[in-house]
Amino acid sequence: MKVLWIFAHPEAGSLNGSLRDEGVRALREQGHEVRQSDLYAMGWKAVVDRTDVAFDDGDHGRMVVGDAQEAAYRAGTLSPDIRAEQEKLEWADTVVLHFPLWWFGPPAILKGWFDRVLVQGFAQVVTDAEGRTRRYGDGGLAGKRALVVTSVGARESSFGPRGVHGDLNGVLFPVHHGVFWYTGMRALPPFAVYGANRRFTERDFKEYADALRARLEGLESDMPLPFRYEAGGDYDDDLVLRPGVAPGRTGIDAHYEENVPSVPR
Amino acid sequence: MKVLWIFAHPEAGSLNGSLRDEGVRALREQGHEVRQSDLYAMGWKAVVDRTDVAFDDGDHGRMVVGDAQEAAYRAGTLSPDIRAEQEKLEWADTVVLHFPLWWFGPPAILKGWFDRVLVQGFAQVVTDAEGRTRRYGDGGLAGKRALVVTSVGARESSFGPRGVHGDLNGVLFPVHHGVFWYTGMRALPPFAVYGANRRFTERDFKEYADALRARLEGLESDMPLPFRYEAGGDYDDDLVLRPGVAPGRTGIDAHYEENVPSVPR
């Protein structure tokens, strides 16, 4: 495998930093190639603005963000930091997004990686020969696999199927379905460290490091979350589930082909 | 009302910029006070790092993010831009978060506002006299109301109860439940502009501007999303829904007291 490990924590010496080191080492020992985007270490710019797209505000008026990104992508004028990340994504067959869960989502620096790198024409609003938009199971990154590795301060039960924070797959739906699957990447069940705010003993750490190693061994073979393909016939021309599909079900869970799987450790 | 309008779009001349102007004008005409945080215009720093908390890395080793934020909050040493936002939040009784939906969430600059401003001790991990954590319906921002105003390129049906992108309330669960309700703010049903990528005619714009004005008239009286209170008796000591509550239901929708309401325009 060719694995791109994207890391979004400010402290290399943190629990997450140590887990990242373990994970990268494990993959290399298993014979895989690994490249990294350590966003804090790179000083990654989080915020979309005109400098991303070499926007000439001489007399063009306002920038329409998506269009300006696509035009710059096609012209090869996206800023070099963005192009470097796109090149890494093209190289990879597997992507690991590793971040502490802050406010039930990725830290801003990683959200900004989505906003700046996954531009129209590259990862989204990619059209096929018939002019159809390729999305949800198809798209610019189709065929790759992707895994969230995250940490939360809370205990595991509180992110379970009936836990107060919402089940972890539900909380991560915008990433799993909205980023990974939208661009064509198969989302693997997330790997989560719970109680990350407590003082970790060496034994606590080893337990999680071993569990992470085991999960990484399944990167190629684990069943991805069973989201529906947009072009698979389940959705009508208004992009709504046909009446016979998941009859009576509404909400985000209706977009799984089967029941929502539980989250393995 | 005292309304804090937080705006996260890079272009003042955009559709969203015009809607923001309309919204602020409407509120003032209705006799309310309005303050703004125009994050791009302010050059808001999106990324949490040591400079936020005046972290002394002389011999302290690594920064534990949440703890360092809380310590700096209590010591009054959070960076001035963060303290200014906290002061605005304390002033406000109503918060409007206005952003284009990018990758099914807020732009990085706004995510970074959550990450940097809503620190432990101020908005979260606030404890009462008995040492209980005040959260979900209670907390540092209890009693305020909050509204998402957003725009999406897609058509309305695709964000409906069975639309391919996931229903809008499900996609926004991390903001509504994880940010607003977690910190004590009542989440109002979101206001969304659909098809925002098309060229808007003056008539299109007027339709949305009028709809926004009408929604803003309901800021004080509209029914918020009926999330469950953490301290309301529905959750057990493991923070899991008691068996008799929403029996058999799992996933994020189980945390609404009633069925998930549809999203009004």
XYZ file of C-alpha atoms in Angstrom:
530
model
C 0.000 0.000 0.000
C 0.894 3.623 -0.443
C -0.410 5.379 2.640
C -0.754 9.127 3.139
C -0.929 9.861 6.891
C -2.371 13.289 7.569
C -1.793 14.461 11.117
C -3.468 17.469 12.713
C -2.306 17.944 16.293
C -0.184 20.871 17.505
C 2.027 18.789 19.775
C 4.388 16.129 18.425
C 4.924 14.935 21.993
C 1.217 14.355 22.636
C -0.557 11.035 22.976
C -1.652 11.479 19.375
C 1.892 12.259 18.303
C 3.105 9.028 19.867
C 0.293 7.064 18.253
C 1.149 8.571 14.900
C 4.764 7.439 15.311
C 3.546 3.945 16.199
C 1.196 3.812 13.265
C 3.725 4.968 10.712
C 6.293 2.521 12.088
C 3.798 -0.335 11.980
C 2.894 0.350 8.361
C 6.532 0.483 7.318
C 7.269 -2.756 9.153
C 4.398 -4.311 7.230
C 6.167 -3.318 4.017
C 4.006 -0.365 3.026
C 5.173 3.011 1.782
C 4.150 5.959 3.944
C 4.173 9.665 3.235
C 3.043 12.220 5.792
C 1.353 15.580 5.955
C 1.967 16.837 9.466
C -0.157 19.939 9.124
C 1.050 21.835 12.183
C 4.687 20.970 11.489
C 4.230 22.154 7.887
C 2.674 25.418 9.028
C -0.305 24.535 6.829
C -2.434 27.557 5.942
C -5.980 26.741 7.028
C -8.020 29.446 5.399
C -9.285 29.642 1.809
C -8.606 33.018 0.271
C -7.638 34.733 -2.954
C -3.974 33.854 -2.620
C -4.870 30.160 -3.097
C -6.053 30.757 -6.603
C -3.851 33.653 -7.707
C -7.060 35.655 -7.982
C -6.593 38.859 -9.901
C -8.845 41.395 -8.255
C -7.884 44.068 -10.736
C -11.252 44.296 -12.398
C -12.777 40.858 -11.915
C -14.959 41.821 -8.986
C -15.763 39.125 -6.455
C -14.277 35.668 -6.297
C -16.756 32.792 -6.627
C -14.881 30.321 -4.473
C -15.633 26.980 -6.121
C -15.281 28.312 -9.638
C -12.054 30.154 -8.862
C -10.573 27.012 -7.306
C -11.507 24.909 -10.327
C -10.151 27.453 -12.791
C -6.865 27.662 -10.912
C -6.671 23.870 -10.698
C -7.139 23.531 -14.449
C -4.680 26.333 -15.176
C -2.085 24.893 -12.805
C -2.083 28.096 -10.781
C -3.243 26.780 -7.417
C -0.722 27.723 -4.764
C 2.198 25.274 -4.486
C 1.213 24.006 -1.011
C -2.154 22.891 -2.378
C -0.658 21.256 -5.442
C 1.806 19.347 -3.275
C -1.051 17.870 -1.246
C -2.981 16.943 -4.372
C 0.099 15.179 -5.706
C 0.378 13.174 -2.473
C -3.296 12.232 -2.690
C -2.862 11.071 -6.272
C 0.096 8.952 -5.201
C -1.715 7.334 -2.258
C -4.105 4.420 -2.384
C -4.932 4.787 1.302
C -5.444 7.879 3.439
C -5.312 8.120 7.242
C -6.778 11.265 8.810
C -5.451 11.510 12.338
C -6.790 14.248 14.597
C -8.159 14.949 18.057
C -11.933 15.416 17.871
C -12.484 19.081 18.697
C -16.067 20.293 18.810
C -17.175 17.038 17.217
C -15.096 17.534 14.110
C -11.585 17.959 12.759
C -9.436 20.833 14.055
C -9.580 23.932 11.863
C -6.200 23.191 10.309
C -7.555 19.909 8.921
C -10.910 21.364 7.918
C -8.895 23.895 5.949
C -7.036 21.065 4.247
C -10.418 19.801 2.974
C -11.497 23.308 1.975
C -8.280 24.122 0.084
C -7.102 20.791 -1.372
C -10.291 18.985 -2.416
C -11.239 21.468 -5.106
C -13.766 21.169 -7.887
C -12.382 19.333 -10.881
C -9.887 17.421 -8.740
C -11.853 15.696 -5.974
C -15.407 16.883 -6.608
C -17.687 17.980 -9.420
C -15.749 15.621 -11.620
C -17.874 14.630 -14.599
C -17.773 11.516 -16.716
C -17.923 11.254 -20.495
C -21.724 11.521 -20.410
C -21.601 14.728 -18.368
C -22.770 13.126 -15.129
C -21.243 14.261 -11.877
C -19.216 11.476 -10.298
C -19.933 11.443 -6.578
C -20.630 9.203 -3.599
C -18.638 6.095 -4.349
C -17.233 7.602 -7.500
C -15.311 10.821 -8.067
C -11.827 12.188 -8.270
C -10.472 9.928 -5.531
C -12.436 6.795 -6.403
C -10.999 3.475 -5.329
C -8.903 4.766 -2.430
C -9.564 3.758 1.170
C -9.641 6.170 4.087
C -9.533 5.821 7.871
C -10.187 8.295 10.655
C -7.933 7.901 13.701
C -9.167 10.177 16.445
C -9.114 10.803 20.183
C -11.820 12.042 22.494
C -11.748 13.047 26.111
C -15.036 11.309 26.816
C -15.615 7.714 27.783
C -16.527 5.148 25.130
C -20.134 4.639 26.254
C -20.940 8.286 25.640
C -20.152 7.890 21.918
C -21.939 4.552 21.625
C -25.204 3.892 19.767
C -27.243 5.663 22.484
C -24.508 7.759 24.084
C -25.155 11.409 24.887
C -22.690 12.794 22.326
C -24.301 10.915 19.441
C -22.865 7.694 18.087
C -19.398 8.200 16.676
C -20.392 7.220 13.132
C -23.182 9.775 13.236
C -20.892 12.520 14.497
C -18.356 11.657 11.784
C -20.942 11.406 8.988
C -19.811 14.730 7.455
C -16.276 13.303 7.132
C -17.081 9.692 6.269
C -19.922 10.324 3.844
C -19.427 13.988 2.996
C -15.674 13.955 2.363
C -14.477 10.372 1.892
C -17.420 8.764 0.114
C -18.365 11.944 -1.765
C -14.950 11.988 -3.425
C -14.983 8.237 -4.020
C -12.966 7.004 -1.039
C -14.208 4.029 0.956
C -14.527 5.003 4.618
C -13.264 2.391 7.035
C -14.785 2.213 10.527
C -12.993 4.830 12.649
C -10.323 4.079 15.218
C -10.924 6.055 18.398
C -9.010 6.554 21.618
C -11.354 7.330 24.509
C -10.600 9.081 27.766
C -7.702 10.831 26.081
C -7.680 13.588 28.709
C -6.599 11.307 31.537
C -2.936 10.772 32.295
C -1.987 7.763 30.167
C 0.155 5.090 31.778
C 2.619 3.170 29.668
C 0.214 0.263 29.864
C -2.736 2.380 28.655
C -0.635 3.572 25.777
C 0.527 0.088 24.829
C -3.055 -1.104 24.766
C -4.043 1.578 22.277
C -0.825 1.235 20.264
C -1.426 -2.509 19.902
C -5.046 -1.935 18.924
C -3.971 0.611 16.320
C -1.395 -1.783 14.873
C -4.061 -4.455 14.590
C -6.458 -2.087 12.848
C -3.783 -0.998 10.393
C -3.245 -4.629 9.429
C -6.823 -4.599 8.209
C -6.508 -1.450 6.090
C -6.618 -3.422 2.854
C -9.176 -5.994 3.887
C -11.568 -4.458 6.446
C -15.142 -3.886 5.314
C -15.776 -0.206 4.655
C -18.887 1.536 5.924
C -21.636 0.404 3.536
C -22.760 3.730 2.092
C -24.988 3.767 -0.965
C -23.603 4.652 -4.388
C -25.210 7.746 -5.874
C -25.207 6.079 -9.290
C -26.298 2.715 -7.894
C -29.988 3.200 -8.545
C -31.124 3.963 -4.996
C -31.644 7.693 -5.658
C -34.097 9.314 -8.058
C -33.505 12.307 -10.320
C -34.083 14.685 -7.380
C -31.305 12.821 -5.518
C -33.820 11.433 -3.049
C -33.990 7.779 -1.982
C -36.597 5.958 -4.021
C -39.670 4.940 -2.021
C -38.771 1.262 -2.133
C -35.307 1.846 -0.674
C -35.101 1.838 3.136
C -38.846 2.460 3.223
C -39.948 4.884 5.885
C -36.425 5.678 7.037
C -35.161 9.248 7.147
C -32.019 10.971 8.334
C -28.377 10.197 7.772
C -28.612 6.515 8.672
C -30.820 5.877 5.645
C -27.715 6.233 3.471
C -26.164 3.019 4.722
C -26.955 -0.033 2.634
C -27.431 -2.095 5.748
C -27.902 -1.233 9.370
C -25.255 1.081 10.738
C -22.370 -1.068 11.882
C -21.081 -0.705 15.383
C -17.723 0.961 15.803
C -14.927 -1.494 16.531
C -12.061 -0.498 18.772
C -32.275 41.302 21.667
C -28.528 41.546 21.600
C -27.416 39.628 18.539
C -23.868 38.572 17.667
C -23.673 37.877 13.923
C -20.638 35.770 13.063
C -19.844 35.751 9.358
C -17.383 33.410 7.673
C -17.180 34.076 3.946
C -14.117 35.496 2.173
C -16.074 37.810 -0.131
C -18.106 40.713 1.196
C -19.645 41.078 -2.277
C -20.903 37.500 -2.365
C -24.490 36.310 -2.125
C -23.774 35.551 1.525
C -22.279 38.982 2.053
C -25.448 40.579 0.693
C -27.636 38.363 2.854
C -25.596 39.283 5.899
C -26.145 42.970 5.138
C -29.875 42.318 4.798
C -30.025 40.347 8.003
C -28.159 42.895 10.083
C -30.294 45.699 8.654
C -33.497 43.787 9.392
C -32.514 43.158 13.002
C -31.644 46.807 13.560
C -34.918 47.907 11.984
C -36.681 45.588 14.426
C -35.003 47.483 17.248
C -32.359 44.944 18.204
C -28.708 45.602 18.938
C -26.264 43.851 16.610
C -22.550 43.278 16.900
C -20.563 41.452 14.248
C -17.586 39.184 13.935
C -16.696 39.173 10.258
C -13.965 36.575 10.538
C -12.297 37.100 7.167
C -12.450 40.875 7.482
C -10.925 40.599 10.958
C -8.115 38.372 9.690
C -9.211 35.855 12.321
C -6.492 33.315 13.137
C -8.012 29.889 12.609
C -5.494 27.575 14.191
C -5.068 26.701 17.874
C -1.442 26.922 18.926
C 0.813 27.908 21.811
C 0.514 31.614 21.095
C -3.191 31.446 22.076
C -2.356 30.561 25.628
C 0.985 32.315 26.132
C 2.432 28.836 26.596
C 5.896 28.928 28.069
C 7.799 26.093 26.458
C 10.906 26.817 28.488
C 10.793 23.657 30.519
C 7.135 22.704 30.613
C 7.336 20.124 27.875
C 4.236 19.554 25.809
C 1.066 21.589 25.854
C -2.121 19.721 26.808
C -4.502 21.777 24.712
C -7.691 21.819 26.772
C -5.875 22.292 30.062
C -3.658 25.035 28.691
C -6.683 26.880 27.303
C -8.509 26.666 30.617
C -5.476 27.798 32.603
C -4.970 30.778 30.310
C -8.681 31.620 30.485
C -8.587 31.624 34.277
C -5.344 33.592 34.385
C -6.638 36.151 31.876
C -3.761 35.353 29.524
C -5.685 34.100 26.495
C -4.661 36.110 23.472
C -6.617 39.375 23.082
C -8.458 38.286 19.926
C -9.940 35.329 21.808
C -10.899 37.404 24.828
C -12.632 39.928 22.577
C -14.814 37.183 21.101
C -15.639 35.803 24.529
C -16.676 39.262 25.636
C -19.016 39.552 22.625
C -20.517 36.152 23.425
C -21.125 37.172 27.012
C -22.842 40.327 25.804
C -25.112 38.524 23.319
C -28.333 36.735 24.058
C -28.588 35.457 20.487
C -25.916 34.171 18.107
C -26.142 33.856 14.325
C -23.514 31.698 12.627
C -23.492 32.575 8.950
C -21.323 30.530 6.603
C -21.302 28.704 3.283
C -21.456 24.947 3.901
C -18.058 23.664 2.761
C -17.490 19.926 2.973
C -20.643 19.606 5.042
C -19.425 21.871 7.789
C -18.266 25.377 8.623
C -15.262 26.824 6.770
C -11.971 26.366 8.613
C -11.939 29.964 9.789
C -15.196 29.384 11.680
C -14.203 25.939 12.943
C -11.148 27.664 14.358
C -13.379 30.167 16.104
C -15.023 27.222 17.924
C -11.631 25.661 18.678
C -10.084 28.850 20.035
C -12.945 30.753 21.679
C -15.103 28.081 23.316
C -12.500 26.988 25.814
C -12.857 24.873 28.916
C -14.039 26.865 31.882
C -15.755 29.422 29.665
C -18.126 27.527 27.384
C -17.477 23.909 28.330
C -16.420 21.786 31.264
C -18.126 24.328 33.444
C -19.074 22.741 36.755
C -21.815 23.612 39.187
C -21.628 23.899 42.969
C -21.999 20.107 43.322
C -19.101 19.472 40.942
C -21.282 18.262 38.081
C -20.351 19.217 34.546
C -22.950 21.526 33.033
C -23.560 20.439 29.458
C -26.253 19.867 26.841
C -28.861 22.450 27.659
C -26.750 23.875 30.429
C -23.212 25.238 30.424
C -21.268 28.425 30.011
C -23.602 29.839 27.371
C -26.884 28.588 28.842
C -30.021 30.481 27.932
C -28.782 31.980 24.681
C -30.331 31.127 21.318
C -28.360 30.315 18.186
C -29.171 30.075 14.494
C -27.210 28.693 11.552
C -27.611 30.632 8.315
C -25.943 28.738 5.514
C -25.775 28.278 1.759
C -25.312 25.154 -0.313
C -24.782 24.655 -4.005
C -27.116 21.688 -4.094
C -30.856 21.684 -4.570
C -33.177 21.526 -1.575
C -34.411 17.980 -2.163
C -30.893 16.583 -1.844
C -30.688 17.834 1.771
C -34.210 16.700 2.627
C -35.166 13.842 4.957
C -34.119 11.238 2.357
C -31.810 13.368 0.181
C -28.445 12.001 -0.909
C -26.364 14.426 1.171
C -28.093 13.490 4.403
C -30.833 15.623 5.906
C -29.598 19.077 6.809
C -30.277 18.661 10.524
C -28.242 15.453 10.507
C -25.341 17.063 8.684
C -25.420 19.992 11.127
C -25.739 17.811 14.240
C -22.097 18.485 15.258
C -22.876 22.236 15.266
C -26.430 22.174 16.605
C -25.987 19.545 19.288
C -22.195 19.466 19.689
C -21.530 23.210 19.820
C -24.789 25.078 20.521
C -26.617 22.683 22.814
C -23.426 21.381 24.452
C -22.599 24.881 25.649
C -26.194 25.591 26.648
C -27.446 27.468 23.589
C -30.825 26.563 22.101
C -30.376 25.678 18.421
C -33.035 27.126 16.146
C -33.903 25.307 12.924
C -31.318 26.372 10.331
C -31.938 28.833 7.526
C -30.510 27.549 4.256
C -30.114 28.979 0.783
C -30.108 26.253 -1.857
C -28.693 26.317 -5.350
C -26.276 29.017 -4.242
C -23.923 28.259 -7.128
C -26.339 29.431 -9.798
C -26.334 33.002 -10.981
C -28.847 34.708 -8.666
C -31.302 37.109 -10.242
C -32.515 40.101 -8.255
C -35.784 38.228 -7.831
C -34.028 35.099 -6.497
C -32.150 37.255 -4.044
C -35.245 39.102 -2.909
C -37.010 35.818 -2.258
C -34.236 34.655 0.049
C -33.779 38.071 1.649
C -37.484 38.189 2.478
C -37.400 34.664 3.853
C -34.410 35.547 6.008
C -36.141 38.652 7.357
C -39.171 36.547 8.257
C -37.017 33.984 10.043
C -35.200 36.662 11.995
C -38.546 37.935 13.255
C -38.936 34.570 14.935
C -35.546 34.547 16.649
C -37.080 35.120 20.059
C -40.161 32.960 19.642
C -39.375 30.079 17.259
C -39.269 26.604 18.765
C -35.692 25.400 19.093
C -34.656 21.908 18.047
C -35.917 19.689 20.864
C -32.673 18.147 22.079
C -32.627 16.297 25.365
C -31.102 17.844 28.481
C -28.135 15.881 29.824
C -29.324 16.540 33.368
C -32.977 15.924 32.498
C -33.034 12.301 33.566
C -32.936 10.672 30.116
C -29.294 9.572 30.439
C -27.806 7.141 32.947
C -24.497 7.416 34.784
C -22.637 6.122 31.704
C -24.224 8.967 29.714
C -26.318 6.487 27.754
C -30.062 6.862 27.094
C -32.018 4.844 29.648
C -33.780 1.812 28.172
C -37.206 3.369 28.559
C -36.255 6.492 26.612
C -36.704 6.291 22.826
C -36.722 2.523 23.163
C -34.862 0.715 20.409
C -33.658 3.889 18.743
C -29.965 4.496 18.093
C -27.914 7.129 16.328
C -28.007 10.876 16.502
C -31.769 11.221 16.042
C -32.360 9.494 19.374
C -31.232 12.696 21.079
C -34.289 14.663 19.990
C -37.137 14.644 22.450
C -39.625 14.225 19.637
C -39.287 13.203 16.046
C -36.774 15.231 14.117
C -38.551 18.322 12.857
C -38.435 19.136 9.184
C -36.308 22.083 8.165
C -38.323 25.180 7.365
C -37.161 27.551 4.642
